[in-house]
Coordinates of C-alpha atoms in Angstrom, one line a residue:
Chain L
X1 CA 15.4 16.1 12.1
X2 CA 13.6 15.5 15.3
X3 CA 13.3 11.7 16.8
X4 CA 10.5 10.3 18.7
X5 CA 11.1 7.2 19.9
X6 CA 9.0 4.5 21.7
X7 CA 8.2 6.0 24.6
X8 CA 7.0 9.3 22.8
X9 CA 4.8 7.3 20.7
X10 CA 3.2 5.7 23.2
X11 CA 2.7 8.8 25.0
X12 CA 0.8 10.5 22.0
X13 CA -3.3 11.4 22.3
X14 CA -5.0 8.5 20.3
X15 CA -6.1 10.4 17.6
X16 CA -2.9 12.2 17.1
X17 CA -0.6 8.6 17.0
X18 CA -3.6 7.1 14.4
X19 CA -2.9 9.8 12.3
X20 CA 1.4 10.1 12.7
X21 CA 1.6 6.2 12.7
X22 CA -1.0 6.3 9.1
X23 CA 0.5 8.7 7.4
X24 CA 4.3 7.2 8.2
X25 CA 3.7 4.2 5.8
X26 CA 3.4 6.4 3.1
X27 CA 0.9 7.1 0.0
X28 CA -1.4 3.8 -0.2
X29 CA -3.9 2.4 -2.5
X30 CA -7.5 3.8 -1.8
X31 CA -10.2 1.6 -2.7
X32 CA -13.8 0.6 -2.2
X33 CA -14.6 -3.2 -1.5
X34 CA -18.3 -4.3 -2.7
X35 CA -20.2 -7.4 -1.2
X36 CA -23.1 -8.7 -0.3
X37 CA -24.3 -10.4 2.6
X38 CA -26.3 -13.9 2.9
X39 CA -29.9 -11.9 2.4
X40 CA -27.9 -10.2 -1.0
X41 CA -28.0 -7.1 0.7
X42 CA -24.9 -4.8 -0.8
X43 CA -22.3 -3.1 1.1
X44 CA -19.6 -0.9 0.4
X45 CA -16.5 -0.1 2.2
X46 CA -13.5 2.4 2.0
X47 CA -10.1 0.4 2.7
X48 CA -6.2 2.2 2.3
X49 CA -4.1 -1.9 3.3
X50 CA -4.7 -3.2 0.1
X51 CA -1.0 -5.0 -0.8
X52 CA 0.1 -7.0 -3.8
X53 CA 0.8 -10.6 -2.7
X54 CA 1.8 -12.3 -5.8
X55 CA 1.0 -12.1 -9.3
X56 CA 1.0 -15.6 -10.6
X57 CA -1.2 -16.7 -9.4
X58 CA -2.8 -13.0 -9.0
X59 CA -3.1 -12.8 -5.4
X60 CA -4.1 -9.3 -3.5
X61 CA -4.9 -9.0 0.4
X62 CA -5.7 -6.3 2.4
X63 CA -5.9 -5.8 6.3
X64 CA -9.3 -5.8 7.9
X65 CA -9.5 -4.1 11.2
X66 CA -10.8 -5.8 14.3
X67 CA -14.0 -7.9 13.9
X68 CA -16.2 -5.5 16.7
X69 CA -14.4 -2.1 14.9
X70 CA -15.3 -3.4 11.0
X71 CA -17.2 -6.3 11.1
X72 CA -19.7 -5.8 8.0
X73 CA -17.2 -6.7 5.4
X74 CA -14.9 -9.7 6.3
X75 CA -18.7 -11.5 7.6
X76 CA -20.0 -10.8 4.1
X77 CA -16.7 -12.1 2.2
X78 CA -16.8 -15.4 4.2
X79 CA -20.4 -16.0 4.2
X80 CA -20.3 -15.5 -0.1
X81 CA -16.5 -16.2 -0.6
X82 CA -16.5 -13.0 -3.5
X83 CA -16.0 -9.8 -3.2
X84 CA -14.9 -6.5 -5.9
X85 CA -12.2 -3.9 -5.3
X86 CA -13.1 -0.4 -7.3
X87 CA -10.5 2.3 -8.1
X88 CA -11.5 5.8 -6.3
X89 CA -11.4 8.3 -9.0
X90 CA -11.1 12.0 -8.7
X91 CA -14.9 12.2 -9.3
X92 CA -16.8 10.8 -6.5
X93 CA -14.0 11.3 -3.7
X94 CA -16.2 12.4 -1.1
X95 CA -18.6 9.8 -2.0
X96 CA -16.0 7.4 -1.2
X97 CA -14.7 9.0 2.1
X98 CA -18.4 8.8 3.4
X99 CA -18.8 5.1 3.3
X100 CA -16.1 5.1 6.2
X101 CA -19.2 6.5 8.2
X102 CA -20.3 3.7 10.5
X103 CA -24.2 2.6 9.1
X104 CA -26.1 -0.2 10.4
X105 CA -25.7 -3.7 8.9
X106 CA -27.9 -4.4 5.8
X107 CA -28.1 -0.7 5.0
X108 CA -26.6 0.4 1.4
X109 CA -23.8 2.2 1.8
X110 CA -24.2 2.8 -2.2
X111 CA -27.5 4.0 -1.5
X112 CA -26.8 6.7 1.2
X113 CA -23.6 8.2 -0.5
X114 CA -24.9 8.2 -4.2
X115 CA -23.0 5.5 -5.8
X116 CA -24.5 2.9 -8.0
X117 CA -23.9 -0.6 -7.5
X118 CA -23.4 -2.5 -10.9
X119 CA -23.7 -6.2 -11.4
X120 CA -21.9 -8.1 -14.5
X121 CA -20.4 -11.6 -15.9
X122 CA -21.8 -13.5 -13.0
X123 CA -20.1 -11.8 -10.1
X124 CA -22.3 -11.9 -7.0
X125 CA -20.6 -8.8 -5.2
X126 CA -21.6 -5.5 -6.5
X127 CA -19.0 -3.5 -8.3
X128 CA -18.8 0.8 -8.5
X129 CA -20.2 1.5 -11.7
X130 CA -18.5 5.1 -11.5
X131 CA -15.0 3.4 -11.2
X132 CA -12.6 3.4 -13.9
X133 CA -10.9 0.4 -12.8
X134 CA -12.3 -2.4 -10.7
X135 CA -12.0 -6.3 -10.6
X136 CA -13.7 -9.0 -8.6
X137 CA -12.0 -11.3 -6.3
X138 CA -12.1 -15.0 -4.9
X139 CA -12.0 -15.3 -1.0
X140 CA -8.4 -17.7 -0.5
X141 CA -7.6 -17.8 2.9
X142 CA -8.1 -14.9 5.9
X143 CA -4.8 -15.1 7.9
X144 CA -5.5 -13.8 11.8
X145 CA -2.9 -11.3 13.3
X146 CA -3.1 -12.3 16.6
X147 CA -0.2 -9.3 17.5
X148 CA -3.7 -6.6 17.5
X149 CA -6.5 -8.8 16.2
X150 CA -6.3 -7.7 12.4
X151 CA -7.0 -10.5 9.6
X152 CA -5.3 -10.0 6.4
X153 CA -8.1 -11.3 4.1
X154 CA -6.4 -12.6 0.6
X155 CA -8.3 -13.1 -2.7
X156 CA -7.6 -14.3 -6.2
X157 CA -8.7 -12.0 -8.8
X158 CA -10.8 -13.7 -10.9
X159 CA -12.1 -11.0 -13.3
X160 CA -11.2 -7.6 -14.2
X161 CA -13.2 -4.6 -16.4
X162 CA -10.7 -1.9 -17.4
X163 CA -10.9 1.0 -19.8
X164 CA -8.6 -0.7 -22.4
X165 CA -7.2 2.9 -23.6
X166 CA -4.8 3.0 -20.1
X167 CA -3.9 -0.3 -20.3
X168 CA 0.1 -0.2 -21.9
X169 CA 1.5 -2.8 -24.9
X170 CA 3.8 -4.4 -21.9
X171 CA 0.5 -4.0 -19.5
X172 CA 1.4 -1.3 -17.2
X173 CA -1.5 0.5 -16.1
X174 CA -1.6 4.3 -16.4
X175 CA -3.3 4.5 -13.0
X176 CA -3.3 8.5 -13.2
X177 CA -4.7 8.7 -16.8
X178 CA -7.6 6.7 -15.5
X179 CA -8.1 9.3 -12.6
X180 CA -7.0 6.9 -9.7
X181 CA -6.0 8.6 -7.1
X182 CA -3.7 7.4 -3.6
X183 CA -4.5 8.0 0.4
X184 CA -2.3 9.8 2.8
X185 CA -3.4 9.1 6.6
X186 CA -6.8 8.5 7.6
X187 CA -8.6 11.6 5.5
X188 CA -5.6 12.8 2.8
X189 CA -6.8 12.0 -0.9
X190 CA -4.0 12.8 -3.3
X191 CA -3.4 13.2 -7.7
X192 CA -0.8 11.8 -8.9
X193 CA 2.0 12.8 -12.0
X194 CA 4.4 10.4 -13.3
X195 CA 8.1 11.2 -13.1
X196 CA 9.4 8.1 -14.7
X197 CA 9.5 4.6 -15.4
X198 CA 12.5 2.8 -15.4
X199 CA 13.9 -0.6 -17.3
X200 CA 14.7 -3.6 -15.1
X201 CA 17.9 -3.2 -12.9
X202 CA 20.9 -4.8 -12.9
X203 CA 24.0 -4.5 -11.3
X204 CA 26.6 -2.1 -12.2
X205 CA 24.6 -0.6 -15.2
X206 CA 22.8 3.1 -14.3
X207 CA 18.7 2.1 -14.7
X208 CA 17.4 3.6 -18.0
X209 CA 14.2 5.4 -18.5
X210 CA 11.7 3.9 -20.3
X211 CA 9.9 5.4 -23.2
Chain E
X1 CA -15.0 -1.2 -20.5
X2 CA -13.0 -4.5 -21.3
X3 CA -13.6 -7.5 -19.4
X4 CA -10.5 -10.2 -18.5
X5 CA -11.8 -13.2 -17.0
X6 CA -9.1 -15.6 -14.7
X7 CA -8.4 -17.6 -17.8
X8 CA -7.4 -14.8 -19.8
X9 CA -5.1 -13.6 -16.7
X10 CA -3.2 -17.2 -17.0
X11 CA -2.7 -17.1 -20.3
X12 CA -1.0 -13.7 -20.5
X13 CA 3.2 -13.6 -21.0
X14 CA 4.8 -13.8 -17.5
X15 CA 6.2 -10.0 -17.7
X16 CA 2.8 -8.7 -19.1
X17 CA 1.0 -10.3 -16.2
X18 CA 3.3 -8.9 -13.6
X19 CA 3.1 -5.4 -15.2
X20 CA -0.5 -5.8 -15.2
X21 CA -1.2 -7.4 -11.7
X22 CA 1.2 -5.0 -9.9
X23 CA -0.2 -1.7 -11.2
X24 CA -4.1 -3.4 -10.5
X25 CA -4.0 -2.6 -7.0
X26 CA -2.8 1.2 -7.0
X27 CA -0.4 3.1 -6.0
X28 CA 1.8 2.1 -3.7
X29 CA 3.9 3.4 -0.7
X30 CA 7.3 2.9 -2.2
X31 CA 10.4 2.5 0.2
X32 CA 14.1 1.7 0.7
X33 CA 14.3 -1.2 3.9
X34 CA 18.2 -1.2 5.5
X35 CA 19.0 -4.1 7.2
X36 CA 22.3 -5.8 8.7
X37 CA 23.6 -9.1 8.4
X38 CA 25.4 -11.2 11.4
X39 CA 28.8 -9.8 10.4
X40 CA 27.4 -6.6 10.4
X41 CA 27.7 -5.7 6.5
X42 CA 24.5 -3.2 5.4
X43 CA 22.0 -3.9 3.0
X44 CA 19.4 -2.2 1.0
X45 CA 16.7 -3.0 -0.9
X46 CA 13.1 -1.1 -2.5
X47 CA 10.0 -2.8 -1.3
X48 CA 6.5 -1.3 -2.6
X49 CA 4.1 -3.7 -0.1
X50 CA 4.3 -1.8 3.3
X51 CA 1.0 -2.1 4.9
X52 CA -0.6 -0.1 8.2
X53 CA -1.4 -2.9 10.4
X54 CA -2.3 -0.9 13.3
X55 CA -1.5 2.3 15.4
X56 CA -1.8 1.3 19.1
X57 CA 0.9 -0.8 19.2
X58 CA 2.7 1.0 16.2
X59 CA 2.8 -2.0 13.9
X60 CA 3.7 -1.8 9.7
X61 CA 3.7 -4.6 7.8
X62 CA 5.8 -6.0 4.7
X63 CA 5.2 -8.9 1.8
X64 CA 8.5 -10.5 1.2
X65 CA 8.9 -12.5 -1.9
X66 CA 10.2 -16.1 -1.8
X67 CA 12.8 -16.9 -0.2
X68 CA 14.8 -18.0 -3.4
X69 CA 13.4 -15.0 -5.0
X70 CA 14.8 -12.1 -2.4
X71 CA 16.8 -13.4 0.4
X72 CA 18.7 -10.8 2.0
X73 CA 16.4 -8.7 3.5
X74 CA 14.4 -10.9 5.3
X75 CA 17.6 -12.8 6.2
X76 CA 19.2 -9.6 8.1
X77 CA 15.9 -9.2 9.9
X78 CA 15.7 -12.5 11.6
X79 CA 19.1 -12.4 12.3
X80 CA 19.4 -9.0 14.1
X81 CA 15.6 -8.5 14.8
X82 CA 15.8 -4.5 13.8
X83 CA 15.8 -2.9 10.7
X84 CA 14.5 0.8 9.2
X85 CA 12.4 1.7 6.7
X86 CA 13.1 5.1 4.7
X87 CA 10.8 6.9 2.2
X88 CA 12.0 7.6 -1.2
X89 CA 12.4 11.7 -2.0
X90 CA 12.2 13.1 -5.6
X91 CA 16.0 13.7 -5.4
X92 CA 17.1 9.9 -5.5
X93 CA 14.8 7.9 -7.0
X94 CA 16.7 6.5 -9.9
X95 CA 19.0 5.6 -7.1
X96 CA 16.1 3.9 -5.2
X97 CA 14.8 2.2 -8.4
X98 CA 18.8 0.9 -8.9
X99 CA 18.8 -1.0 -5.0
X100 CA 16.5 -3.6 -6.9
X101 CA 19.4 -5.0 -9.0
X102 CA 20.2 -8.3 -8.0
X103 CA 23.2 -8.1 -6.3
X104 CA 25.2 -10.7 -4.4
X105 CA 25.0 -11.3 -0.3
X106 CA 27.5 -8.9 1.5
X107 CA 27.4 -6.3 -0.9
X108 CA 26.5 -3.1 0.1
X109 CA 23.8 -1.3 -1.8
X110 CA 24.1 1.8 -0.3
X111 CA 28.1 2.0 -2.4
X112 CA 26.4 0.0 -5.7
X113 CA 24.5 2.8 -6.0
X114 CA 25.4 5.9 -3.7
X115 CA 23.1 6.3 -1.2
X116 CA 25.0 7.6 2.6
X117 CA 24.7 4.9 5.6
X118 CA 23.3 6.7 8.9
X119 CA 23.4 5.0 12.4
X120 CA 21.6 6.7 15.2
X121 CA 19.9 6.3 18.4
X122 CA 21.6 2.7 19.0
X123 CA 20.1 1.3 16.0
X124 CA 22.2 -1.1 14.7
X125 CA 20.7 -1.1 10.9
X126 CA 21.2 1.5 8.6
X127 CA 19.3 4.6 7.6
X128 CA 19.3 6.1 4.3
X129 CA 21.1 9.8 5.3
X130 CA 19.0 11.4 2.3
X131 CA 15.6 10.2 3.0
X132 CA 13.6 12.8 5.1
X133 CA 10.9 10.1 6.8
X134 CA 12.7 7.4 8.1
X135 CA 11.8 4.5 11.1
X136 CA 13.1 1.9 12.9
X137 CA 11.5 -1.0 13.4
X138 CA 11.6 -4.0 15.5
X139 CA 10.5 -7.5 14.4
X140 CA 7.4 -9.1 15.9
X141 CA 6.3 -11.6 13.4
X142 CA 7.4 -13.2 10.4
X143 CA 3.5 -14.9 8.8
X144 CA 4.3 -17.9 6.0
X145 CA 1.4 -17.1 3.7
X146 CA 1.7 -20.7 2.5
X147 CA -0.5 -19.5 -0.9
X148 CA 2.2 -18.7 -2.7
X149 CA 5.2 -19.2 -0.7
X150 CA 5.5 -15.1 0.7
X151 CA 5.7 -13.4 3.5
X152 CA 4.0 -10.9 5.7
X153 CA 6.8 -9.5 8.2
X154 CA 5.8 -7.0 10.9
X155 CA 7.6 -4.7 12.7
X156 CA 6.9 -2.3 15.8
X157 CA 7.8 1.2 15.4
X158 CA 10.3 1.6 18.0
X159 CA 12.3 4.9 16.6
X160 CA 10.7 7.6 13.9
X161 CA 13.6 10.5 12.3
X162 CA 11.5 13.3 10.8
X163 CA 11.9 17.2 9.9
X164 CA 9.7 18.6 12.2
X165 CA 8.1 21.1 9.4
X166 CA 6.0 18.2 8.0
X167 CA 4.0 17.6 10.9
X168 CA 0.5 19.0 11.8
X169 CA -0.9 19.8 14.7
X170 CA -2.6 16.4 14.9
X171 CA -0.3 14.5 13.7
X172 CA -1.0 14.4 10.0
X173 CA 2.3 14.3 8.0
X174 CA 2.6 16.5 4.4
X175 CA 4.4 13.6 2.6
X176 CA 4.1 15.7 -0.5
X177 CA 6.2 18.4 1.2
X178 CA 8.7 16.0 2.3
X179 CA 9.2 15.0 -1.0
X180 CA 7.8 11.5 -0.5
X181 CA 6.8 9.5 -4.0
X182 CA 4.8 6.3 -4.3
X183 CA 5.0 4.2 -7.0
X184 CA 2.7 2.0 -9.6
X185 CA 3.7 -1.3 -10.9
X186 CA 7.0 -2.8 -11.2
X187 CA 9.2 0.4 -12.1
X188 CA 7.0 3.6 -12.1
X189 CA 7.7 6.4 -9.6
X190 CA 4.8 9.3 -9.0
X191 CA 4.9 12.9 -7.4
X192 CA 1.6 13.6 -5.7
X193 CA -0.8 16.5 -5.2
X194 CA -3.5 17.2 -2.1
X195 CA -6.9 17.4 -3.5
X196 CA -8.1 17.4 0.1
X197 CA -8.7 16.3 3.7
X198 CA -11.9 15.1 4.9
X199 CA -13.4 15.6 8.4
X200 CA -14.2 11.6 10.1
X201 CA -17.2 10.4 8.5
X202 CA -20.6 10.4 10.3
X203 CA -23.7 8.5 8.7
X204 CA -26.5 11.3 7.4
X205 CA -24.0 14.0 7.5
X206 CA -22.1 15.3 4.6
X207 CA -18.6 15.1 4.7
X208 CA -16.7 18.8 5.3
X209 CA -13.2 19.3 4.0
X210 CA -10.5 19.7 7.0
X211 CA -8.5 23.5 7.2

């Protein structure tokens, strides 16, 4: 085991701590967030800080970068107040790492890496037709961290479309039978295989698989 | 494709929801957080909601459940101001999963369910011994997200542990050869598998895989 501590860290080439510091949080979510601006222009944007915030109701936030380093997606999220998050599947991957490329506001990101923006039930925000699971969100409440100028931008989810075949009878999702795959770092893009679920702990009893 | 609109979300059985919800947003980094109370008795507990809040300062952020919901941890953390955070390897995981057991203030996780203590480098909260990415942190900023009665706590890095072998040249860690899982809902646990590493993203310009 080596230790780095503080000083070392801060001491560390930029690009070299972005990527330590991003892969040390672990394997993360990897998703695409859809929206549209005021003049219903669509945009689409890779994002790895998506985090569970509650359930009931179903809340999910994620951390949007500093307004001058990622400013096309939190400005269309307030201006419409709805946005979608898409599952990456194993299929478009490198689709999906090119919308990280830094276009010009009001140009398609869907256009220019080949995805195809889909439009259903009302939602304004454009969903990934080529995503397995996706769901649109209501803009709650953008909460500024004022430690490094980040915003963690929460939303309700107010509609989901799901291949029904993945979802389970107690409604756990079989993420990796619908080809979703997790994020390492700022460029890692990772499969998944399940080793086990377990039944609900409690104390002094050994956790139980569950079938 | 089946569509679930927010009043179908409500009226779904509590448990179904939470299975449901939880698995919607991915997989998930999924680690072991040590803290210390005020008398200096250890605690342990699994959180899946870290979050990358930024690299320069080293900041990693946290949702903690209610306070009536999970106390402890968040307790220690204001009381001391330091804690770690410890990836979960393939060789303890039913361990891992067993930590969420609701077990009473002052008991010690790590004997409940046989995971080794480890104090180094003047930290005064525990590492987990077996884990073979861990990282001290030290509070900045406890955020009252006031939707739902949680918590977004964030830390500094100030103090990484990690086996040398895992870490490119640029900084890039192979959590997959450390052993590192992540998880999907409430209770799964996932092995991964590299598909690949993108170069950074430029607009016009393919994206080429990374040696």
């Amino acid at each position: 085991m080596a230790t780095y501590g503080i000083n070392d860290i801060e001491s560390w080439e930029r690009f070299y701590r972005a990527n330590f510091i991003n892969s040390l949080t672990g394997f993360k979510s990897v998703n695409l967030i859809g929206s549209v601006n005021g003049a219903g222009q669509p945009n689409l944007g890779i994002f790895s800080s998506i985090v569970h915030i509650g359930s009931n109701p179903p809340l999910i936030g994620y951390i949007n970068r500093p307004v001058n380093a990622a400013p096309h997606t939190m400005a269309n999220i307030e201006a419409t107040g709805v946005y979608t998050i898409n599952h990456i599947n194993t299929s478009f991957v490198q689709k999906a790492h090119q919308t990280s490329a830094k276009y010009e506001f009001g140009i398609s990101e869907f256009d220019e890496v080949g995805l195809t923006p889909e439009y259903r039930d009302g939602i304004i925000a454009p969903y990934v037709k080529e995503s397995s699971i996706k769901y649109a969100l209501s803009l709650q409440e953008v909460i500024p961290i004022k430690l490094n100028n980040t915003f963690l931008v929460i939303g309700k989810v107010i509609s989901i479309q799901i291949d029904e075949a993945i979802v389970s009878e107690d409604g756990f999702l079989h993420l990796d039978k619908a080809n979703s795959i997790c994020s390492n770092g700022l460029d890692g893009y990772y499969t998944t295989e399940l080793i086990e679920r377990y039944q609900y702990a409690k104390p002094g009893i050994k956790p139980q698989k569950l079938n």
